[in-house]
Each structure stands twice: as structure tokens, then as C-alpha cells.
CSV table of C-alpha atoms in Angstrom, one decimal:
chain,number,residue,atom,x,y,z
A,1,UNK,CA,0.0,0.0,0.0
A,2,UNK,CA,1.2,3.5,-0.9
A,3,UNK,CA,2.7,5.6,1.9
A,4,UNK,CA,1.4,8.8,0.2
A,5,UNK,CA,-0.3,10.7,3.0
A,6,UNK,CA,-2.8,12.3,0.6
A,7,UNK,CA,-4.2,8.9,-0.5
A,8,UNK,CA,-7.5,8.0,1.1
A,9,UNK,CA,-7.2,5.1,3.5
A,10,UNK,CA,-10.6,3.7,4.7
A,11,UNK,CA,-9.0,2.6,7.9
A,12,UNK,CA,-9.1,6.3,8.9
A,13,UNK,CA,-12.9,6.0,9.2
A,14,UNK,CA,-12.6,3.5,12.0
A,15,UNK,CA,-12.3,6.0,14.9
A,16,UNK,CA,-15.0,8.4,13.6
A,17,UNK,CA,-17.3,5.4,13.2
A,18,UNK,CA,-16.6,4.3,16.7
A,19,UNK,CA,-17.3,7.8,18.1
A,20,UNK,CA,-20.5,8.0,16.2
A,21,UNK,CA,-21.6,4.6,17.4
A,22,UNK,CA,-20.8,5.5,21.1
A,23,UNK,CA,-22.6,8.9,20.6
A,24,UNK,CA,-25.7,7.2,19.3
A,25,UNK,CA,-25.7,4.6,22.0
A,26,UNK,CA,-25.2,7.0,24.8
A,27,UNK,CA,-28.1,9.3,23.7
A,28,UNK,CA,-30.4,6.4,22.7
A,29,UNK,CA,-29.9,4.6,26.1
A,30,UNK,CA,-30.4,7.7,28.1
A,31,UNK,CA,-26.9,7.5,29.5
A,32,UNK,CA,-26.1,11.0,28.2
A,33,UNK,CA,-28.4,14.0,28.8
A,34,UNK,CA,-29.8,15.0,25.4
A,35,UNK,CA,-30.1,18.6,26.6
A,36,UNK,CA,-26.3,18.7,26.7
A,37,UNK,CA,-25.4,16.1,24.0
A,38,UNK,CA,-27.9,16.2,21.2
A,39,UNK,CA,-28.6,12.9,19.5
A,40,UNK,CA,-27.1,12.4,16.0
A,41,UNK,CA,-30.6,12.5,14.4
A,42,UNK,CA,-31.2,16.0,15.8
A,43,UNK,CA,-27.8,17.1,14.5
A,44,UNK,CA,-28.6,15.7,11.1
A,45,UNK,CA,-32.0,17.5,11.1
A,46,UNK,CA,-30.2,20.8,11.9
A,47,UNK,CA,-27.8,20.2,9.1
A,48,UNK,CA,-30.7,19.6,6.6
A,49,UNK,CA,-32.4,22.8,7.8
A,50,UNK,CA,-29.2,24.8,7.1
A,51,UNK,CA,-28.7,23.1,3.7
A,52,UNK,CA,-32.2,23.7,2.5
A,53,UNK,CA,-32.4,27.3,3.8
A,54,UNK,CA,-29.1,28.2,2.0
A,55,UNK,CA,-27.5,29.5,5.2
A,56,UNK,CA,-24.7,27.0,5.0
A,57,UNK,CA,-23.7,28.0,1.5
A,58,UNK,CA,-23.8,31.7,2.4
A,59,UNK,CA,-21.8,31.2,5.6
A,60,UNK,CA,-19.3,29.0,4.0
A,61,UNK,CA,-18.6,31.4,1.1
A,62,UNK,CA,-18.3,34.3,3.6
A,63,UNK,CA,-15.8,32.4,5.8
A,64,UNK,CA,-13.7,31.1,3.0
A,65,UNK,CA,-13.6,34.6,1.4
A,66,UNK,CA,-12.2,36.2,4.5
A,67,UNK,CA,-10.0,33.2,5.2
A,68,UNK,CA,-8.3,33.3,1.8
A,69,UNK,CA,-8.0,37.1,1.9
A,70,UNK,CA,-6.3,37.0,5.3
A,71,UNK,CA,-4.1,34.1,4.1
A,72,UNK,CA,-3.0,36.0,1.0
A,73,UNK,CA,-2.3,39.1,3.0
A,74,UNK,CA,-0.3,37.4,5.7
A,75,UNK,CA,1.6,34.9,3.6
A,76,UNK,CA,2.6,37.5,1.0
A,77,UNK,CA,3.9,39.9,3.7
A,78,UNK,CA,5.7,37.0,5.5
A,79,UNK,CA,7.4,35.7,2.3
A,80,UNK,CA,8.6,39.2,1.3
A,81,UNK,CA,9.9,40.1,4.7
A,82,UNK,CA,11.4,36.6,5.3
A,83,UNK,CA,13.3,36.9,2.0
A,84,UNK,CA,14.6,40.4,2.9
A,85,UNK,CA,15.8,39.3,6.3
A,86,UNK,CA,17.5,36.2,4.8
A,87,UNK,CA,19.5,38.1,2.2
A,88,UNK,CA,20.3,41.2,4.3
A,89,UNK,CA,22.4,40.6,7.4
A,90,UNK,CA,21.9,44.1,8.6
A,91,UNK,CA,18.1,43.9,8.3
A,92,UNK,CA,18.1,40.5,10.0
A,93,UNK,CA,20.1,41.9,13.0
A,94,UNK,CA,17.9,45.0,13.3
A,95,UNK,CA,14.4,43.4,12.8
A,96,UNK,CA,14.5,39.7,13.8
A,97,UNK,CA,14.8,40.2,17.6
A,98,UNK,CA,11.7,42.4,17.6
A,99,UNK,CA,9.8,39.9,15.4
A,100,UNK,CA,10.7,37.0,17.7
A,101,UNK,CA,9.5,39.0,20.7
A,102,UNK,CA,6.2,39.9,18.9
A,103,UNK,CA,5.7,36.3,18.0
A,104,UNK,CA,5.3,35.5,21.7
A,105,UNK,CA,2.2,37.7,22.0
A,106,UNK,CA,-0.8,35.5,21.8
A,107,UNK,CA,-2.8,36.0,18.6
A,108,UNK,CA,-6.0,36.8,20.5
A,109,UNK,CA,-4.2,39.5,22.5
A,110,UNK,CA,-4.2,41.6,19.3
A,111,UNK,CA,-8.0,41.8,19.1
A,112,UNK,CA,-8.4,44.9,21.3
A,113,UNK,CA,-5.7,46.8,19.4
A,114,UNK,CA,-7.1,45.7,16.0
A,115,UNK,CA,-10.6,46.7,17.1
A,116,UNK,CA,-9.4,50.2,18.0
A,117,UNK,CA,-7.6,50.6,14.7
A,118,UNK,CA,-10.2,49.1,12.3
A,119,UNK,CA,-13.4,48.7,14.3
A,120,UNK,CA,-15.4,45.5,14.1
A,121,UNK,CA,-15.8,45.3,10.3
A,122,UNK,CA,-14.4,43.0,7.6
A,123,UNK,CA,-11.0,44.7,7.4
A,124,UNK,CA,-10.4,43.9,11.1
A,125,UNK,CA,-11.2,40.3,10.6
A,126,UNK,CA,-9.0,40.0,7.5
A,127,UNK,CA,-6.1,41.7,9.4
A,128,UNK,CA,-6.5,39.3,12.3
A,129,UNK,CA,-6.4,36.3,10.0
A,130,UNK,CA,-3.5,37.7,8.1
A,131,UNK,CA,-1.6,38.0,11.4
A,132,UNK,CA,-2.1,34.3,12.0
A,133,UNK,CA,-0.7,33.5,8.5
A,134,UNK,CA,2.2,35.9,8.8
A,135,UNK,CA,4.6,34.3,11.2
A,136,UNK,CA,4.8,30.7,9.9
A,137,UNK,CA,5.5,31.9,6.4
A,138,UNK,CA,8.0,34.5,7.7
A,139,UNK,CA,10.1,32.2,9.7
A,140,UNK,CA,10.0,29.2,7.3
A,141,UNK,CA,10.9,31.3,4.3
A,142,UNK,CA,13.6,33.1,6.3
A,143,UNK,CA,15.2,29.8,7.4
A,144,UNK,CA,14.7,28.2,4.0
A,145,UNK,CA,16.4,30.9,2.0
A,146,UNK,CA,19.2,31.2,4.6
A,147,UNK,CA,19.8,27.4,4.2
A,148,UNK,CA,21.0,27.9,0.6
A,149,UNK,CA,24.6,26.7,1.0
A,150,UNK,CA,27.7,28.7,0.0
A,151,UNK,CA,28.6,26.0,-2.6
A,152,UNK,CA,25.3,26.5,-4.4
A,153,UNK,CA,25.8,30.2,-4.3
A,154,UNK,CA,29.2,29.7,-5.9
A,155,UNK,CA,27.6,27.9,-8.8
A,156,UNK,CA,25.7,31.0,-9.7
A,157,UNK,CA,28.9,33.0,-9.8
A,158,UNK,CA,30.5,30.4,-12.0
A,159,UNK,CA,27.6,30.5,-14.5
A,160,UNK,CA,27.4,34.3,-14.1
A,161,UNK,CA,23.7,34.3,-13.1
A,162,UNK,CA,22.2,37.7,-12.7
A,163,UNK,CA,20.1,38.6,-9.7
A,164,UNK,CA,16.8,37.4,-11.2
A,165,UNK,CA,18.4,34.1,-12.2
A,166,UNK,CA,19.9,33.6,-8.7
A,167,UNK,CA,16.4,34.0,-7.2
A,168,UNK,CA,14.4,31.9,-9.7
A,169,UNK,CA,17.0,29.2,-10.4
A,170,UNK,CA,18.8,28.8,-7.1
A,171,UNK,CA,17.2,30.5,-4.0
A,172,UNK,CA,13.5,29.7,-4.5
A,173,UNK,CA,14.0,26.1,-5.7
A,174,UNK,CA,16.4,25.4,-2.8
A,175,UNK,CA,14.1,27.0,-0.2
A,176,UNK,CA,10.9,25.7,-1.7
A,177,UNK,CA,10.3,22.8,0.8
A,178,UNK,CA,10.4,25.1,3.8
A,179,UNK,CA,8.5,27.9,2.1
A,180,UNK,CA,5.7,25.5,1.2
A,181,UNK,CA,5.7,24.1,4.7
A,182,UNK,CA,5.2,27.6,6.0
A,183,UNK,CA,2.4,28.2,3.6
A,184,UNK,CA,0.7,24.9,4.6
A,185,UNK,CA,0.9,25.9,8.3
A,186,UNK,CA,-0.4,29.4,7.4
A,187,UNK,CA,-3.5,28.0,5.7
A,188,UNK,CA,-4.3,25.9,8.8
A,189,UNK,CA,-3.7,28.8,11.2
A,190,UNK,CA,-5.8,31.1,8.9
A,191,UNK,CA,-8.8,28.8,9.2
A,192,UNK,CA,-8.5,28.7,13.0
A,193,UNK,CA,-8.2,32.5,13.1
A,194,UNK,CA,-11.2,32.8,10.8
A,195,UNK,CA,-13.4,31.0,13.4
A,196,UNK,CA,-11.8,33.2,16.1
A,197,UNK,CA,-12.5,36.4,14.2
A,198,UNK,CA,-16.1,35.4,13.7
A,199,UNK,CA,-16.4,34.8,17.4
A,200,UNK,CA,-14.8,37.9,18.8
A,201,UNK,CA,-15.6,40.6,16.2
A,202,UNK,CA,-19.0,41.8,15.4
A,203,UNK,CA,-21.5,39.1,14.4
A,204,UNK,CA,-21.4,38.4,10.7
A,205,UNK,CA,-22.4,35.6,8.3
A,206,UNK,CA,-20.0,32.7,8.5
A,207,UNK,CA,-19.6,29.0,9.3
A,208,UNK,CA,-19.5,29.9,13.0
A,209,UNK,CA,-22.9,31.4,12.9
A,210,UNK,CA,-24.6,28.1,14.0
A,211,UNK,CA,-22.2,27.9,16.9
A,212,UNK,CA,-23.1,31.4,18.1
A,213,UNK,CA,-26.8,31.0,17.5
A,214,UNK,CA,-26.8,27.5,19.1
A,215,UNK,CA,-25.0,28.8,22.2
A,216,UNK,CA,-27.5,31.8,22.5
A,217,UNK,CA,-30.5,29.5,22.2
A,218,UNK,CA,-29.0,26.6,24.1
A,219,UNK,CA,-29.6,24.5,20.9
A,220,UNK,CA,-27.0,21.8,21.2
A,221,UNK,CA,-27.9,20.2,17.9
A,222,UNK,CA,-27.0,23.4,16.1
A,223,UNK,CA,-23.8,23.7,18.1
A,224,UNK,CA,-22.7,20.2,17.3
A,225,UNK,CA,-23.6,20.7,13.7
A,226,UNK,CA,-21.5,23.8,13.6
A,227,UNK,CA,-18.5,22.0,15.1
A,228,UNK,CA,-18.8,19.3,12.5
A,229,UNK,CA,-18.9,21.8,9.6
A,230,UNK,CA,-15.9,23.7,11.0
A,231,UNK,CA,-13.9,20.5,11.4
A,232,UNK,CA,-14.8,19.2,7.9
A,233,UNK,CA,-13.8,22.5,6.2
A,234,UNK,CA,-10.6,22.6,8.1
A,235,UNK,CA,-9.8,19.0,7.2
A,236,UNK,CA,-10.6,19.8,3.5
A,237,UNK,CA,-8.3,22.8,3.5
A,238,UNK,CA,-5.5,20.7,5.1
A,239,UNK,CA,-5.9,18.0,2.4
A,240,UNK,CA,-5.9,20.5,-0.4
A,241,UNK,CA,-2.8,22.2,1.0
A,242,UNK,CA,-1.0,18.8,1.3
A,243,UNK,CA,-1.9,17.9,-2.2
A,244,UNK,CA,-0.7,21.2,-3.6
A,245,UNK,CA,2.5,21.0,-1.6
A,246,UNK,CA,3.2,17.5,-2.9
A,247,UNK,CA,2.5,18.5,-6.5
A,248,UNK,CA,4.6,21.6,-6.3
A,249,UNK,CA,7.6,19.7,-5.0
A,250,UNK,CA,7.2,16.7,-7.2
A,251,UNK,CA,10.1,17.8,-9.3
A,252,UNK,CA,12.4,17.4,-6.3
A,253,UNK,CA,11.5,13.7,-5.8
A,254,UNK,CA,11.9,12.9,-9.5
A,255,UNK,CA,15.4,14.1,-9.7
């Protein structure tokens, strides 16, 4: 059997199937309080209501839109700054200590400051998500570009590469694994930040809406439905990122 992590393995369904069976058994037997743990049938009914009303599609499009906007903002800034710090020793010495200190500030600690700057609107949510994507791309691209060995750099001088050729033919290909690893992490962190942004900023359409509404109404079926949707979307984004990373780096394995 292939060791490719992107290939579907039906054995991975064993644990979710077991959890579903225990969940159904606990609620059907009365072992679990259905006011706290809604039965699977009620969660399925809540899902069908969201699907038929169109609220799921609306929320999913809104969340993915702000997620990808924040990811693009943060990853672009991280890649550019990481490359600058990697090629400029002076900039690295001046800026990197501050960046490492700022990295220790919890992401959610930025919410009050972002709210003061940008209010509670979409721009604030996108900036918050971009901040989550920024650091993994920054540090991975920085380390990846710095890891280009002196011997490889010497090759560019022998072949008289210009600056553009050094970047496109040496630096980026050599640093690609770490850059893509940073982008992969950034996409995951962006989705987590998207859910956080929808929680802590002003209420707006999104996939977390059922979670917020369910909490307000003490509707556990809606809460559990929302958790399932958030988890499935996150898993799908992770799978897509893994597949794109493998395809983008396929040329390295074929050498």
C-alpha cells in the first residue's frame, strides 16, 4: 500500500465510526443528557435545515472569502519580509529580535488593538487572519532561504547568473520545501483564526454562525452541527494544502 499521506485510507474512518456509534448509543440509552449532548438524528436534522435554507452556502462562502483574503495578505507579507531578512544581514540583525518578541504575543491578544484601529468590520477580521498566517511563512521562508549553501551560491557566480536568475534558479528552488511548509501551516492557522475572528468581532455571516446561535438558544444540535462543519472544512483545507504542496515539490522527488 502506498505511503502517500494524501491517498485516502478507509481505515481512517474507524475512529470516527466508533465515536458516532458511542454517541448514538449514549443518547439512545439515556446515558447522556440529550439537553447537553444532542442525538445524531437531531444534528442531522439541523444540518438539513441549514442546507435547505441556503444559510450553509452563504456562511461557507463568507468564511472562505475572509480566510483566503487573510491568508493571502499574511503569507505575502511573511514571504517578502522573510526573504529580505534572509538576504540582508543588517536587516536581520535589526528586525529579527523584535519579530521573535512579537511572536510571543498570543494571537487573540491583538484583538483589542485591531478593534481600536479598524473597528469591528471585515477589514479587522482579515487583518487578524493575516496576522495568523504571517509568522509561519515569515520564519519558514527566512530559514529556507538562509539554508542555501555557499557551494550552491558559488555555482551562480561560475555560471554568471544575474540577480533574477539567482532568485528563480537557485534560491527559490532550494528554499521551496520550507516555504511550502510555512504556507501549509499558514493556511491551517488562517482557518483557525477565521473562526476566532467570527467569534470575537461583530457578528457576521459565516460558518461559525450556527455555533453562536446555538449557544445563545442553548440548541446543542445546532452547536454540534456547527462544530462538524468547521472540522470538515478545516480537514478539507489541510488536504488541499497537502496535495498542492506535494504536486509543487514533485520535481524534487523525480530528480
